[in-house]
Structures are given as C-alpha cells and as structure tokens.
Amino acid sequence: MLSRYPFRAARPASRLFVAAAGTRAPASCIVSTRAARQRFLSTTHPCSKDVYDPRERLRNARPLVSHAAADRFSNAGRSRNSKRFAVACVAAAVIFYLCNSEVVPVSGRRRFNFFSDWYLQLYHRNEAKEIIHLVEAQGGRFLREGDPRVLLVKHVMKRLIPVSGVPDYDWEVFVIDDPRTANAFVIPGGKVFVHSGILNVCGNEHALAAVLGHEIAHNTALHAGERLSAAWVGNLMTGCVFLLAGGMPGVALFGLWTAVGGFFLRDLLFYLPMGRHQESEADYLGLMMMAEACYDPRYALTFWQRMEAVQRQGGVDVPEMLSTHPSNEQRIAQITQWMPRALEKRAESDCRGTTAFANQFRSAMRRGVLVTA
C-alpha cells in the first residue's frame, strides 16, 4: 500500500538524513528538503508539533488596506484643516453662484449659468455623430436629402434661422424615418433632428414652425448651459457636505440619502421645476420667432391641442409636478394668453428678421434686464 504521507515516499539515499545507528528516531518525521517539510507542516500530521491553524494564518495576514490609510479615511473631514477646506469650498461655490446668476428676460426668473454659447457648442460637438450612430445601430434610417419631408423642414428652418438670435450656428437638418415618434430637438451648435412622426401631428408648415421655433429657443436661451451648470455646482455642494460629515459618517450619510430617495427629492424640488420653467420660456420665445418669420402663431394652439389628443389616445398622462414639461392644458392656456402680442409681432414683422426679438432677448440677458415682445 502506498503511504498516505508524501514525505514517506522513497528518496535517493544521498538526500536522506538518517538517524545514527542505535538511536531512536525523533518524534517528528524525517523529511528530505525544506519544501517537503513545508508541505508536511501544511497538513495535520499526528506526529507534527506544528499543526496548521487557519485562525493563526488569518491573524497574520496582511490587510488589504493599511491601518494608517484606514485611519486617514475614517478621520477625513474631522481635522480642522479639512473642515476649513470644505467650508471654503461651500463659500466659494455660493459666491460663484451669485456672480454667475442672471435674469431670464421674458420670465424674470433668476437662474445660474456660467457656460458660454461657445463652450456649449464645443461640449456638444460630437453629439450629432453619436445620435446618428445610435439611430443606425438600432436599425433606423434617415430620409434622403430630396425627400419632400426633408425639404419641408429645411424650408421652415430657412425662415426661422434669421430670427433665431443664433444665425451663425453651423445649421444642419436630419429627419429620422420614424412615423411612430412625434419628437424634434436641436443640439447646441445648430444640429436639428426631427422624427417624421411629428410632421403628421403638425399637418402644415405653420405648426411645424411652432415646434422648431420652440426647439431653437432652447438654444437661444442657453438652457443646456443652465442644466449643466446646476449639475456641476450641485455635485460640488453635495460632496462638500459629505466631507464635512467625515469619512465614514459621510459614506453613511450618502447611503442614507440614497436609501430615502434624496436624489428623487432633489429632482422634484429643483430640476423638474427648472425644466418646466425652461419649457415655458421656450414656448414664448418660439411663438415670437414664428410670428416674426411671418408664420401664423395661432397654429401653435392647434398643434398643442393635437398633441393633447395624441397623448390621451396613447394613455400617457404624467402629473405635471413629476414632469420636466408643463401639461398640455397649461401650455394651451399660456399660449392663448400670449397670442394677442404674437399676432401684433407678426403684423409688425418684415419677415426678414431685421428686428428679431431673439436678438433683443440675448442682449437683455447679457445686461440682466427684462424685455417684452
């Protein structure tokens, strides 16, 4: 029978340490090499004095994080210098916020934005390519240049661009062949994306001008910069608060904040209302744009009435307080209120954008004053 212990296997005589003749063999078994002895000690051999103890090995194991590093993390934010740094960051953020706050001319709303139009174009410079790649990767396609729907969108844009306040953008039009989606958007820099489904809801170029004017207005008012600014400063303020709480308490506070829905509460109280304000401002600006381009602003009402019917048929009815957009009823009421001034704007316009309201808007925004159409 083979031995159950590997050290008892036969070895060359020259490598064995044999006890002297006539002496008694030691209690520990004879091994040939250090490696063999280590293998022996790693087993619970009844003759060995060194029995393997996993608890002893665990006590002697090196920690993944040194005690010094763990102490520094646990005490982060507790030292006087750390607290001073966090307080200085919060104070600097507040001062920076006040220095970069501005008044939206058409609504009187005070907002925070420190991104220029130039930076937003640079920030979104690759977004159009990414959207094109995403649409094509999902099996979608874009209508060819000669398609009547593409020509319609370009015709409307040709009249809106001179009154947009941003005529120097590198304007491009992309129409996605998607009759089931009623949507359109404009990326900072002048890249216009239109789903073909919105054309069916519009029904004519006047209503399409209301849609495109609204989307252009988001760029005129630098709404993308406002959202980006709020995200950056919000993350900085949140990080400082957690740092002030200390390392481990800060992590616990962040976990509690996440568990109780703190991010949802932040969106509910800040980001969602901001989105609704931006949509109302874009509705007003877009209405004046289409009127100055000699489109009939009354078709904006017709469009939103159709959108309300489409959403009801689709069963989409999100409460306004949980949405970034005002309800269709609210939009219709606001546009009805603005309609007399829009009709006056259309009657006064030379249809060439020489007295574009959007230009007045951007000038007033830089000076921090209100402006009326």
Tab-separated table of C-alpha atoms in Angstrom:
chain	number	residue	atom	x	y	z
A	1	MET	CA	0.000	0.000	0.000
A	2	LEU	CA	1.208	3.492	-0.848
A	3	SER	CA	1.860	5.739	2.096
A	4	ARG	CA	-0.717	8.408	2.780
A	5	TYR	CA	2.039	10.863	3.580
A	6	PRO	CA	4.117	12.148	0.654
A	7	PHE	CA	7.272	12.529	2.737
A	8	ARG	CA	7.421	8.755	3.294
A	9	ALA	CA	7.867	8.050	-0.375
A	10	ALA	CA	11.215	6.591	-1.376
A	11	ARG	CA	14.025	9.109	-1.907
A	12	PRO	CA	17.607	8.681	-3.074
A	13	ALA	CA	19.802	7.577	-0.190
A	14	SER	CA	22.167	10.507	-0.676
A	15	ARG	CA	19.417	13.009	0.176
A	16	LEU	CA	18.177	11.380	3.382
A	17	PHE	CA	19.237	12.413	6.831
A	18	VAL	CA	19.239	9.093	8.693
A	19	ALA	CA	19.399	8.841	12.463
A	20	ALA	CA	22.557	7.396	13.935
A	21	ALA	CA	22.582	3.659	14.437
A	22	GLY	CA	21.222	2.547	17.699
A	23	THR	CA	19.433	5.826	18.373
A	24	ARG	CA	15.738	6.284	18.486
A	25	ALA	CA	14.091	8.181	15.624
A	26	PRO	CA	12.774	11.620	16.579
A	27	ALA	CA	9.094	12.122	17.082
A	28	SER	CA	8.950	14.432	14.069
A	29	CYS	CA	9.107	12.598	10.808
A	30	ILE	CA	12.218	12.788	8.664
A	31	VAL	CA	11.977	14.970	5.580
A	32	SER	CA	14.393	15.427	2.755
A	33	THR	CA	14.103	19.126	1.851
A	34	ARG	CA	12.734	22.360	3.236
A	35	ALA	CA	9.927	22.348	0.652
A	36	ALA	CA	8.890	18.885	1.717
A	37	ARG	CA	8.865	19.944	5.343
A	38	GLN	CA	6.686	22.935	4.485
A	39	ARG	CA	4.273	20.658	2.679
A	40	PHE	CA	4.299	18.409	5.677
A	41	LEU	CA	3.584	21.205	8.128
A	42	SER	CA	0.684	22.334	5.986
A	43	THR	CA	-1.121	19.084	6.825
A	44	THR	CA	-2.448	17.985	10.190
A	45	HIS	CA	0.005	15.187	10.679
A	46	PRO	CA	-0.363	13.435	14.003
A	47	CYS	CA	3.402	13.324	14.564
A	48	SER	CA	3.995	17.031	13.925
A	49	LYS	CA	4.242	19.605	16.684
A	50	ASP	CA	3.302	22.372	14.200
A	51	VAL	CA	-0.342	21.777	13.370
A	52	TYR	CA	-1.847	24.118	10.687
A	53	ASP	CA	-4.213	26.665	12.274
A	54	PRO	CA	-6.311	28.741	9.811
A	55	ARG	CA	-7.117	31.257	12.546
A	56	GLU	CA	-3.435	31.883	13.133
A	57	ARG	CA	-2.892	32.417	9.419
A	58	LEU	CA	-5.796	34.853	9.324
A	59	ARG	CA	-4.358	36.803	12.265
A	60	ASN	CA	-1.011	37.099	10.494
A	61	ALA	CA	-2.444	38.024	7.071
A	62	ARG	CA	-1.660	41.445	5.581
A	63	PRO	CA	-4.712	43.748	5.427
A	64	LEU	CA	-5.967	44.916	2.039
A	65	VAL	CA	-5.832	48.491	3.310
A	66	SER	CA	-3.164	49.579	5.728
A	67	HIS	CA	-4.232	50.696	9.167
A	68	ALA	CA	-2.799	54.135	8.501
A	69	ALA	CA	-4.861	54.531	5.313
A	70	ALA	CA	-7.996	53.294	7.055
A	71	ASP	CA	-7.464	55.763	9.881
A	72	ARG	CA	-6.973	58.625	7.437
A	73	PHE	CA	-10.219	57.730	5.637
A	74	SER	CA	-12.168	57.362	8.888
A	75	ASN	CA	-10.915	60.713	10.128
A	76	ALA	CA	-11.372	62.520	6.798
A	77	GLY	CA	-13.205	65.774	7.325
A	78	ARG	CA	-12.705	65.734	11.086
A	79	SER	CA	-9.470	67.659	11.221
A	80	ARG	CA	-9.569	71.426	11.479
A	81	ASN	CA	-7.887	71.877	8.100
A	82	SER	CA	-10.342	69.553	6.367
A	83	LYS	CA	-13.320	71.406	7.798
A	84	ARG	CA	-11.819	74.732	6.793
A	85	PHE	CA	-11.278	73.451	3.269
A	86	ALA	CA	-14.846	72.178	2.968
A	87	VAL	CA	-16.298	75.409	4.355
A	88	ALA	CA	-14.113	77.414	1.944
A	89	CYS	CA	-15.392	75.305	-0.971
A	90	VAL	CA	-19.012	75.901	0.045
A	91	ALA	CA	-18.401	79.636	0.448
A	92	ALA	CA	-16.616	79.808	-2.908
A	93	ALA	CA	-19.497	77.940	-4.562
A	94	VAL	CA	-22.053	80.372	-3.113
A	95	ILE	CA	-20.053	83.395	-4.263
A	96	PHE	CA	-19.544	81.828	-7.696
A	97	TYR	CA	-23.276	81.160	-7.906
A	98	LEU	CA	-24.172	84.762	-7.097
A	99	CYS	CA	-21.634	86.131	-9.569
A	100	ASN	CA	-22.985	83.957	-12.385
A	101	SER	CA	-26.694	84.278	-11.719
A	102	GLU	CA	-28.763	86.130	-14.301
A	103	VAL	CA	-32.331	87.136	-15.022
A	104	VAL	CA	-34.224	85.456	-17.871
A	105	PRO	CA	-35.605	88.470	-19.761
A	106	VAL	CA	-39.006	87.055	-20.754
A	107	SER	CA	-39.948	85.495	-17.406
A	108	GLY	CA	-37.995	87.408	-14.760
A	109	ARG	CA	-36.716	84.110	-13.379
A	110	ARG	CA	-33.286	84.234	-11.772
A	111	ARG	CA	-31.075	81.365	-12.853
A	112	PHE	CA	-27.458	80.215	-12.604
A	113	ASN	CA	-25.353	79.669	-15.724
A	114	PHE	CA	-21.613	80.040	-16.220
A	115	PHE	CA	-21.292	78.312	-19.606
A	116	SER	CA	-21.000	80.437	-22.717
A	117	ASP	CA	-22.585	79.667	-26.050
A	118	TRP	CA	-19.121	78.891	-27.433
A	119	TYR	CA	-18.396	76.321	-24.724
A	120	LEU	CA	-21.759	74.609	-25.197
A	121	GLN	CA	-21.061	74.183	-28.895
A	122	LEU	CA	-17.659	72.707	-28.053
A	123	TYR	CA	-19.147	70.443	-25.371
A	124	HIS	CA	-21.777	69.045	-27.762
A	125	ARG	CA	-19.594	68.955	-30.872
A	126	ASN	CA	-19.703	65.140	-31.197
A	127	GLU	CA	-23.280	64.595	-30.025
A	128	ALA	CA	-24.786	64.696	-33.527
A	129	LYS	CA	-22.442	61.940	-34.718
A	130	GLU	CA	-23.305	59.861	-31.661
A	131	ILE	CA	-27.049	60.239	-32.314
A	132	ILE	CA	-26.624	59.279	-35.968
A	133	HIS	CA	-24.614	56.212	-34.976
A	134	LEU	CA	-27.186	55.247	-32.328
A	135	VAL	CA	-30.121	55.548	-34.733
A	136	GLU	CA	-28.377	53.471	-37.381
A	137	ALA	CA	-27.197	50.890	-34.822
A	138	GLN	CA	-30.841	50.395	-33.768
A	139	GLY	CA	-31.907	49.762	-37.357
A	140	GLY	CA	-33.283	53.242	-38.032
A	141	ARG	CA	-32.581	55.366	-41.064
A	142	PHE	CA	-32.536	58.996	-42.125
A	143	LEU	CA	-34.575	60.349	-45.008
A	144	ARG	CA	-32.587	61.322	-48.087
A	145	GLU	CA	-31.945	64.960	-48.933
A	146	GLY	CA	-34.509	65.077	-51.735
A	147	ASP	CA	-37.372	63.680	-49.671
A	148	PRO	CA	-40.327	66.122	-49.509
A	149	ARG	CA	-40.370	65.919	-45.705
A	150	VAL	CA	-36.718	66.921	-45.502
A	151	LEU	CA	-37.340	69.784	-47.919
A	152	LEU	CA	-40.267	70.957	-45.788
A	153	VAL	CA	-38.168	71.062	-42.614
A	154	LYS	CA	-35.355	72.891	-44.389
A	155	HIS	CA	-37.828	75.399	-45.846
A	156	VAL	CA	-39.188	76.216	-42.389
A	157	MET	CA	-35.698	76.429	-40.907
A	158	LYS	CA	-34.628	78.823	-43.663
A	159	ARG	CA	-37.263	81.277	-42.447
A	160	LEU	CA	-36.644	80.724	-38.732
A	161	ILE	CA	-32.835	80.948	-38.669
A	162	PRO	CA	-32.689	84.724	-39.387
A	163	VAL	CA	-34.943	85.396	-36.355
A	164	SER	CA	-33.333	82.769	-34.092
A	165	GLY	CA	-30.740	85.000	-32.437
A	166	VAL	CA	-28.085	82.415	-33.370
A	167	PRO	CA	-27.869	82.643	-37.168
A	168	ASP	CA	-24.124	81.937	-37.110
A	169	TYR	CA	-24.597	78.326	-35.998
A	170	ASP	CA	-23.485	75.599	-38.391
A	171	TRP	CA	-27.082	74.546	-39.101
A	172	GLU	CA	-27.827	71.024	-40.336
A	173	VAL	CA	-31.137	69.181	-40.651
A	174	PHE	CA	-31.621	65.425	-40.077
A	175	VAL	CA	-35.049	63.804	-40.465
A	176	ILE	CA	-35.390	60.348	-38.902
A	177	ASP	CA	-37.772	57.995	-40.685
A	178	ASP	CA	-39.861	57.158	-37.625
A	179	PRO	CA	-43.593	57.763	-38.141
A	180	ARG	CA	-44.446	56.432	-34.665
A	181	THR	CA	-42.438	59.069	-32.785
A	182	ALA	CA	-43.613	62.680	-32.547
A	183	ASN	CA	-40.476	64.491	-31.439
A	184	ALA	CA	-37.881	67.034	-32.514
A	185	PHE	CA	-34.843	68.622	-30.861
A	186	VAL	CA	-31.943	70.947	-31.648
A	187	ILE	CA	-28.437	70.319	-30.297
A	188	PRO	CA	-26.341	73.345	-29.300
A	189	GLY	CA	-24.454	74.303	-32.422
A	190	GLY	CA	-27.398	74.036	-34.810
A	191	LYS	CA	-27.921	70.316	-35.446
A	192	VAL	CA	-31.672	69.798	-35.963
A	193	PHE	CA	-33.193	66.324	-35.540
A	194	VAL	CA	-36.826	65.719	-36.484
A	195	HIS	CA	-38.736	62.428	-36.216
A	196	SER	CA	-41.062	62.088	-39.179
A	197	GLY	CA	-43.974	61.315	-36.843
A	198	ILE	CA	-44.104	64.943	-35.690
A	199	LEU	CA	-44.889	66.047	-39.247
A	200	ASN	CA	-48.145	64.080	-39.174
A	201	VAL	CA	-49.173	65.775	-35.935
A	202	CYS	CA	-48.283	69.234	-37.283
A	203	GLY	CA	-50.209	68.909	-40.510
A	204	ASN	CA	-48.734	72.079	-42.062
A	205	GLU	CA	-45.612	74.225	-42.020
A	206	HIS	CA	-47.114	76.811	-39.628
A	207	ALA	CA	-47.462	74.212	-36.876
A	208	LEU	CA	-44.035	72.825	-37.765
A	209	ALA	CA	-42.651	76.345	-37.332
A	210	ALA	CA	-44.114	76.378	-33.811
A	211	VAL	CA	-42.307	73.124	-32.981
A	212	LEU	CA	-38.962	74.127	-34.493
A	213	GLY	CA	-39.180	77.627	-33.060
A	214	HIS	CA	-39.640	76.117	-29.609
A	215	GLU	CA	-36.598	73.853	-30.024
A	216	ILE	CA	-34.438	76.665	-31.400
A	217	ALA	CA	-35.489	78.836	-28.446
A	218	HIS	CA	-33.848	76.403	-26.009
A	219	ASN	CA	-30.530	77.227	-27.706
A	220	THR	CA	-31.268	80.939	-27.864
A	221	ALA	CA	-31.875	80.972	-24.091
A	222	LEU	CA	-28.843	78.729	-23.321
A	223	HIS	CA	-30.990	76.268	-21.387
A	224	ALA	CA	-28.437	73.482	-21.877
A	225	GLY	CA	-25.814	75.611	-20.115
A	226	GLU	CA	-28.152	76.208	-17.199
A	227	ARG	CA	-28.754	72.481	-16.727
A	228	LEU	CA	-25.050	71.697	-16.972
A	229	SER	CA	-24.138	74.475	-14.529
A	230	ALA	CA	-26.689	73.272	-11.985
A	231	ALA	CA	-25.351	69.715	-12.190
A	232	TRP	CA	-21.730	70.770	-11.636
A	233	VAL	CA	-22.390	73.049	-8.679
A	234	GLY	CA	-24.899	70.611	-7.160
A	235	ASN	CA	-22.351	67.799	-7.181
A	236	LEU	CA	-19.705	70.079	-5.639
A	237	MET	CA	-22.013	71.212	-2.840
A	238	THR	CA	-23.132	67.647	-2.100
A	239	GLY	CA	-19.541	66.431	-1.936
A	240	CYS	CA	-18.580	69.203	0.488
A	241	VAL	CA	-21.493	68.375	2.783
A	242	PHE	CA	-20.481	64.707	2.905
A	243	LEU	CA	-16.858	65.706	3.523
A	244	LEU	CA	-17.872	67.901	6.441
A	245	ALA	CA	-19.634	64.913	7.955
A	246	GLY	CA	-16.355	62.957	7.963
A	247	GLY	CA	-15.137	59.862	6.118
A	248	MET	CA	-17.255	57.003	7.449
A	249	PRO	CA	-20.150	59.223	8.606
A	250	GLY	CA	-20.124	60.834	5.162
A	251	VAL	CA	-20.397	57.436	3.478
A	252	ALA	CA	-23.212	56.502	5.863
A	253	LEU	CA	-24.950	59.812	5.172
A	254	PHE	CA	-24.643	59.253	1.410
A	255	GLY	CA	-26.114	55.768	1.780
A	256	LEU	CA	-28.995	57.123	3.868
A	257	TRP	CA	-29.554	59.937	1.355
A	258	THR	CA	-29.767	57.383	-1.455
A	259	ALA	CA	-31.951	54.964	0.502
A	260	VAL	CA	-34.596	57.554	1.390
A	261	GLY	CA	-34.756	58.857	-2.182
A	262	GLY	CA	-32.709	62.006	-1.723
A	263	PHE	CA	-31.895	62.247	-5.424
A	264	PHE	CA	-35.572	61.972	-6.325
A	265	LEU	CA	-36.365	64.694	-3.790
A	266	ARG	CA	-33.679	66.905	-5.339
A	267	ASP	CA	-35.185	66.376	-8.798
A	268	LEU	CA	-38.703	67.010	-7.516
A	269	LEU	CA	-37.818	70.277	-5.800
A	270	PHE	CA	-35.252	71.675	-8.214
A	271	TYR	CA	-34.587	70.002	-11.586
A	272	LEU	CA	-38.197	69.294	-12.563
A	273	PRO	CA	-39.439	72.847	-11.810
A	274	MET	CA	-36.412	74.223	-13.679
A	275	GLY	CA	-37.333	72.101	-16.702
A	276	ARG	CA	-40.924	73.353	-16.668
A	277	HIS	CA	-39.757	76.971	-16.481
A	278	GLN	CA	-37.412	76.389	-19.405
A	279	GLU	CA	-40.199	74.853	-21.485
A	280	SER	CA	-42.497	77.824	-20.846
A	281	GLU	CA	-39.735	80.254	-21.785
A	282	ALA	CA	-39.058	78.305	-24.990
A	283	ASP	CA	-42.790	78.319	-25.788
A	284	TYR	CA	-42.868	82.122	-25.538
A	285	LEU	CA	-39.646	82.683	-27.475
A	286	GLY	CA	-40.650	80.168	-30.153
A	287	LEU	CA	-44.054	81.787	-30.547
A	288	MET	CA	-42.464	85.179	-31.159
A	289	MET	CA	-39.934	83.649	-33.560
A	290	MET	CA	-42.556	82.037	-35.757
A	291	ALA	CA	-44.592	85.249	-35.732
A	292	GLU	CA	-41.553	87.279	-36.807
A	293	ALA	CA	-40.906	84.746	-39.576
A	294	CYS	CA	-44.466	85.545	-40.788
A	295	TYR	CA	-45.951	82.222	-39.725
A	296	ASP	CA	-49.401	82.258	-38.163
A	297	PRO	CA	-48.911	81.816	-34.378
A	298	ARG	CA	-52.480	80.544	-33.969
A	299	TYR	CA	-51.306	77.211	-35.378
A	300	ALA	CA	-49.252	76.750	-32.216
A	301	LEU	CA	-52.541	76.354	-30.339
A	302	THR	CA	-53.762	73.869	-32.943
A	303	PHE	CA	-50.579	71.839	-32.585
A	304	TRP	CA	-50.759	71.540	-28.784
A	305	GLN	CA	-54.415	70.601	-28.953
A	306	ARG	CA	-53.477	67.777	-31.306
A	307	MET	CA	-50.633	66.712	-29.031
A	308	GLU	CA	-53.041	66.541	-26.107
A	309	ALA	CA	-55.354	64.285	-28.131
A	310	VAL	CA	-52.438	62.049	-29.176
A	311	GLN	CA	-51.253	61.655	-25.589
A	312	ARG	CA	-54.750	60.834	-24.388
A	313	GLN	CA	-55.100	58.148	-27.039
A	314	GLY	CA	-51.741	56.708	-26.018
A	315	GLY	CA	-52.672	56.690	-22.341
A	316	VAL	CA	-49.753	58.974	-21.431
A	317	ASP	CA	-50.784	61.210	-18.552
A	318	VAL	CA	-47.887	62.091	-16.257
A	319	PRO	CA	-48.717	64.561	-13.458
A	320	GLU	CA	-47.150	67.944	-14.170
A	321	MET	CA	-45.202	68.028	-10.892
A	322	LEU	CA	-43.438	64.791	-11.906
A	323	SER	CA	-42.561	66.014	-15.399
A	324	THR	CA	-39.961	68.329	-16.908
A	325	HIS	CA	-42.690	69.752	-19.177
A	326	PRO	CA	-45.838	71.706	-18.378
A	327	SER	CA	-49.107	69.921	-19.036
A	328	ASN	CA	-50.692	70.445	-22.432
A	329	GLU	CA	-53.587	72.271	-20.760
A	330	GLN	CA	-51.138	74.683	-19.102
A	331	ARG	CA	-49.323	75.252	-22.372
A	332	ILE	CA	-52.550	75.955	-24.241
A	333	ALA	CA	-53.627	78.435	-21.563
A	334	GLN	CA	-50.282	80.259	-21.668
A	335	ILE	CA	-50.150	80.439	-25.471
A	336	THR	CA	-53.714	81.747	-25.523
A	337	GLN	CA	-52.641	84.490	-23.120
A	338	TRP	CA	-49.629	85.395	-25.310
A	339	MET	CA	-51.496	85.202	-28.621
A	340	PRO	CA	-52.509	88.913	-28.939
A	341	ARG	CA	-48.878	90.021	-28.671
A	342	ALA	CA	-47.764	87.301	-31.102
A	343	LEU	CA	-50.294	88.468	-33.678
A	344	GLU	CA	-49.046	92.027	-33.257
A	345	LYS	CA	-45.484	90.809	-33.701
A	346	ARG	CA	-46.463	89.105	-36.943
A	347	ALA	CA	-48.185	92.242	-38.243
A	348	GLU	CA	-45.120	94.369	-37.416
A	349	SER	CA	-42.579	91.973	-38.892
A	350	ASP	CA	-40.842	92.500	-42.200
A	351	CYS	CA	-40.414	88.675	-42.363
A	352	ARG	CA	-36.650	89.052	-42.728
A	353	GLY	CA	-35.561	89.137	-39.093
A	354	THR	CA	-34.081	92.623	-39.189
A	355	THR	CA	-35.655	93.407	-35.803
A	356	ALA	CA	-35.525	89.872	-34.413
A	357	PHE	CA	-36.948	89.575	-30.895
A	358	ALA	CA	-34.435	86.774	-30.216
A	359	ASN	CA	-31.587	89.247	-30.678
A	360	GLN	CA	-33.219	91.610	-28.199
A	361	PHE	CA	-33.635	88.690	-25.795
A	362	ARG	CA	-29.950	87.722	-25.858
A	363	SER	CA	-28.873	91.333	-25.461
A	364	ALA	CA	-31.183	91.813	-22.480
A	365	MET	CA	-29.958	88.558	-20.919
A	366	ARG	CA	-26.372	89.804	-21.043
A	367	ARG	CA	-27.419	93.076	-19.389
A	368	GLY	CA	-29.683	91.363	-16.841
A	369	VAL	CA	-32.850	93.283	-17.689
A	370	LEU	CA	-36.379	92.298	-18.660
A	371	VAL	CA	-37.683	92.618	-22.185
A	372	THR	CA	-41.155	92.416	-23.675
A	373	ALA	CA	-42.050	91.313	-27.175
